[in-house]
Amino acid sequence: MSENPFVDDEEAEQNIQEFIEEHGNEGLFVVYFRQFIFSFIMQELKSSDDEINDIGTQLHLSADGDQFLKDQREQMLERCEHWAQDLVDHLKEDDVVSEVIESGDISRLEDDDIEERVHQSIHEKFGEWETLLETFLEDLE
């Protein structure tokens, strides 16, 4: 994959194909849900009730804030990928959603029936992860 963050459509398509060849269609869904979970965690951090409620501000005010922020982000992404894989494994148990994952067609997540099935699975998993999420968020703050 290209190291250049600014790629044209052709190179972007090539990067996607290389990713699929290496990680399969399931890998696309793991990345998709990793980002979803990561966004959820970031929103939870930003909505904290601390005196300084912006986690970026909190981290930059600490010693070695920039490196700490980078390390925390990497830890968060790693943990989110673990949870995303768990979610995708759970989604694959649903025959309809499993077909979507096998096809690699992320746009089908917008179909009403599939969206409801995914929403229900996310709700179930977040329920399972509730204590883990709370502990993880407390460790980050």
mmCIF file of C-alpha atoms in Angstrom:
data_model
loop_
_atom_site.group_PDB
_atom_site.id
_atom_site.type_symbol
_atom_site.label_atom_id
_atom_site.label_comp_id
_atom_site.label_asym_id
_atom_site.label_seq_id
_atom_site.Cartn_x
_atom_site.Cartn_y
_atom_site.Cartn_z
ATOM 1 C CA MET A 1 0.000 0.000 0.000
ATOM 2 C CA SER A 2 1.101 3.517 -0.685
ATOM 3 C CA GLU A 3 2.677 5.611 2.066
ATOM 4 C CA ASN A 4 1.288 8.765 0.412
ATOM 5 C CA PRO A 5 -1.888 9.868 2.242
ATOM 6 C CA PHE A 6 -3.077 11.648 -0.929
ATOM 7 C CA VAL A 7 -3.830 9.032 -3.557
ATOM 8 C CA ASP A 8 -5.896 9.157 -6.710
ATOM 9 C CA ASP A 9 -8.937 6.929 -7.302
ATOM 10 C CA GLU A 10 -6.942 4.331 -9.209
ATOM 11 C CA GLU A 11 -4.331 3.952 -6.481
ATOM 12 C CA ALA A 12 -7.058 3.899 -3.803
ATOM 13 C CA GLU A 13 -8.803 1.059 -5.650
ATOM 14 C CA GLN A 14 -5.501 -0.802 -5.935
ATOM 15 C CA ASN A 15 -4.896 -0.342 -2.189
ATOM 16 C CA ILE A 16 -8.341 -1.733 -1.429
ATOM 17 C CA GLN A 17 -7.776 -4.748 -3.666
ATOM 18 C CA GLU A 18 -4.416 -5.430 -2.007
ATOM 19 C CA PHE A 19 -6.074 -5.202 1.410
ATOM 20 C CA ILE A 20 -8.828 -7.643 0.361
ATOM 21 C CA GLU A 21 -6.264 -10.062 -1.075
ATOM 22 C CA GLU A 22 -4.385 -10.035 2.226
ATOM 23 C CA HIS A 23 -7.281 -9.859 4.731
ATOM 24 C CA GLY A 24 -10.339 -10.988 2.757
ATOM 25 C CA ASN A 25 -13.779 -9.411 2.729
ATOM 26 C CA GLU A 26 -14.135 -10.121 6.428
ATOM 27 C CA GLY A 27 -11.143 -7.842 7.012
ATOM 28 C CA LEU A 28 -13.083 -4.946 5.485
ATOM 29 C CA PHE A 29 -15.852 -5.436 8.020
ATOM 30 C CA VAL A 30 -13.397 -5.710 10.900
ATOM 31 C CA VAL A 31 -11.844 -2.370 9.898
ATOM 32 C CA TYR A 32 -15.285 -0.825 9.382
ATOM 33 C CA PHE A 33 -16.502 -1.866 12.840
ATOM 34 C CA ARG A 34 -13.140 -1.065 14.455
ATOM 35 C CA GLN A 35 -13.596 2.529 13.336
ATOM 36 C CA PHE A 36 -17.214 2.500 14.544
ATOM 37 C CA ILE A 37 -16.194 1.287 18.005
ATOM 38 C CA PHE A 38 -13.223 3.678 18.087
ATOM 39 C CA SER A 39 -15.557 6.595 17.281
ATOM 40 C CA PHE A 40 -17.906 5.486 20.048
ATOM 41 C CA ILE A 41 -15.056 5.414 22.582
ATOM 42 C CA MET A 42 -13.790 8.819 21.463
ATOM 43 C CA GLN A 43 -17.289 10.245 21.882
ATOM 44 C CA GLU A 44 -17.501 8.758 25.367
ATOM 45 C CA LEU A 45 -14.153 10.306 26.281
ATOM 46 C CA LYS A 46 -15.189 13.706 24.942
ATOM 47 C CA SER A 47 -18.421 13.639 26.929
ATOM 48 C CA SER A 48 -16.715 12.964 30.265
ATOM 49 C CA ASP A 49 -17.627 15.159 33.238
ATOM 50 C CA ASP A 50 -14.051 16.043 34.180
ATOM 51 C CA GLU A 51 -13.029 19.649 34.735
ATOM 52 C CA ILE A 52 -11.131 19.535 31.452
ATOM 53 C CA ASN A 53 -13.451 17.376 29.390
ATOM 54 C CA ASP A 54 -11.456 17.274 26.171
ATOM 55 C CA ILE A 55 -9.223 14.193 26.304
ATOM 56 C CA GLY A 56 -6.817 15.781 23.809
ATOM 57 C CA THR A 57 -6.365 18.754 26.124
ATOM 58 C CA GLN A 58 -5.912 16.467 29.126
ATOM 59 C CA LEU A 59 -3.225 14.459 27.364
ATOM 60 C CA HIS A 60 -1.374 17.447 25.930
ATOM 61 C CA LEU A 61 -1.214 19.024 29.380
ATOM 62 C CA SER A 62 0.521 15.946 30.741
ATOM 63 C CA ALA A 63 4.244 15.235 30.578
ATOM 64 C CA ASP A 64 5.121 13.604 27.255
ATOM 65 C CA GLY A 65 1.568 14.357 26.110
ATOM 66 C CA ASP A 66 2.169 13.903 22.376
ATOM 67 C CA GLN A 67 3.787 10.478 22.717
ATOM 68 C CA PHE A 68 1.257 9.486 25.349
ATOM 69 C CA LEU A 69 -1.577 10.478 23.017
ATOM 70 C CA LYS A 70 -0.059 8.410 20.194
ATOM 71 C CA ASP A 71 0.404 5.399 22.490
ATOM 72 C CA GLN A 72 -3.143 5.685 23.818
ATOM 73 C CA ARG A 73 -4.566 5.909 20.295
ATOM 74 C CA GLU A 74 -2.650 2.786 19.253
ATOM 75 C CA GLN A 75 -3.878 0.922 22.343
ATOM 76 C CA MET A 76 -7.427 2.025 21.633
ATOM 77 C CA LEU A 77 -7.257 0.924 17.998
ATOM 78 C CA GLU A 78 -5.794 -2.436 19.010
ATOM 79 C CA ARG A 79 -8.538 -3.007 21.586
ATOM 80 C CA CYS A 80 -11.210 -1.818 19.127
ATOM 81 C CA GLU A 81 -9.924 -4.246 16.502
ATOM 82 C CA HIS A 82 -10.250 -7.101 19.005
ATOM 83 C CA TRP A 83 -13.843 -6.072 19.745
ATOM 84 C CA ALA A 84 -14.574 -5.584 16.037
ATOM 85 C CA GLN A 85 -13.372 -9.115 15.261
ATOM 86 C CA ASP A 86 -15.588 -10.412 18.067
ATOM 87 C CA LEU A 87 -18.537 -8.504 16.590
ATOM 88 C CA VAL A 88 -17.866 -9.752 13.044
ATOM 89 C CA ASP A 89 -17.605 -13.335 14.324
ATOM 90 C CA HIS A 90 -20.979 -12.839 16.022
ATOM 91 C CA LEU A 91 -22.485 -11.304 12.866
ATOM 92 C CA LYS A 92 -21.310 -14.285 10.821
ATOM 93 C CA GLU A 93 -23.620 -16.469 12.898
ATOM 94 C CA ASP A 94 -26.574 -14.697 11.233
ATOM 95 C CA ASP A 95 -27.141 -16.309 7.807
ATOM 96 C CA VAL A 96 -28.280 -13.073 6.139
ATOM 97 C CA VAL A 97 -25.512 -10.855 7.546
ATOM 98 C CA SER A 98 -22.964 -13.595 6.901
ATOM 99 C CA GLU A 99 -23.783 -13.377 3.175
ATOM 100 C CA VAL A 100 -23.140 -9.633 3.280
ATOM 101 C CA ILE A 101 -19.771 -10.162 4.971
ATOM 102 C CA GLU A 102 -18.799 -12.836 2.459
ATOM 103 C CA SER A 103 -19.735 -10.536 -0.429
ATOM 104 C CA GLY A 104 -17.722 -7.635 0.992
ATOM 105 C CA ASP A 105 -20.543 -5.230 0.083
ATOM 106 C CA ILE A 106 -20.497 -2.775 2.996
ATOM 107 C CA SER A 107 -23.220 -0.695 1.323
ATOM 108 C CA ARG A 108 -25.706 -3.502 2.093
ATOM 109 C CA LEU A 109 -25.436 -2.556 5.760
ATOM 110 C CA GLU A 110 -27.895 0.216 4.850
ATOM 111 C CA ASP A 111 -30.639 -2.294 3.889
ATOM 112 C CA ASP A 112 -33.368 -2.056 6.544
ATOM 113 C CA ASP A 113 -33.390 -5.744 7.489
ATOM 114 C CA ILE A 114 -29.608 -6.020 7.613
ATOM 115 C CA GLU A 115 -29.269 -2.737 9.463
ATOM 116 C CA GLU A 116 -31.690 -3.984 12.135
ATOM 117 C CA ARG A 117 -29.831 -7.299 12.480
ATOM 118 C CA VAL A 118 -26.482 -5.520 12.792
ATOM 119 C CA HIS A 119 -27.934 -2.997 15.253
ATOM 120 C CA GLN A 120 -29.250 -5.838 17.416
ATOM 121 C CA SER A 121 -25.873 -7.619 17.318
ATOM 122 C CA ILE A 122 -24.024 -4.423 18.237
ATOM 123 C CA HIS A 123 -26.433 -3.884 21.122
ATOM 124 C CA GLU A 124 -25.836 -7.464 22.345
ATOM 125 C CA LYS A 125 -22.070 -7.128 22.091
ATOM 126 C CA PHE A 126 -21.960 -3.739 23.793
ATOM 127 C CA GLY A 127 -23.958 -5.339 26.605
ATOM 128 C CA GLU A 128 -21.349 -8.109 26.868
ATOM 129 C CA TRP A 129 -18.501 -5.596 26.719
ATOM 130 C CA GLU A 130 -20.057 -3.054 29.102
ATOM 131 C CA THR A 131 -17.700 -3.742 32.006
ATOM 132 C CA LEU A 132 -14.709 -4.071 29.681
ATOM 133 C CA LEU A 133 -15.577 -0.758 27.997
ATOM 134 C CA GLU A 134 -15.990 1.017 31.332
ATOM 135 C CA THR A 135 -12.670 -0.330 32.616
ATOM 136 C CA PHE A 136 -10.942 0.565 29.358
ATOM 137 C CA LEU A 137 -12.326 4.115 29.420
ATOM 138 C CA GLU A 138 -11.324 4.574 33.061
ATOM 139 C CA ASP A 139 -7.793 3.385 32.267
ATOM 140 C CA LEU A 140 -7.547 5.921 29.447
ATOM 141 C CA GLU A 141 -8.664 8.890 31.543
#
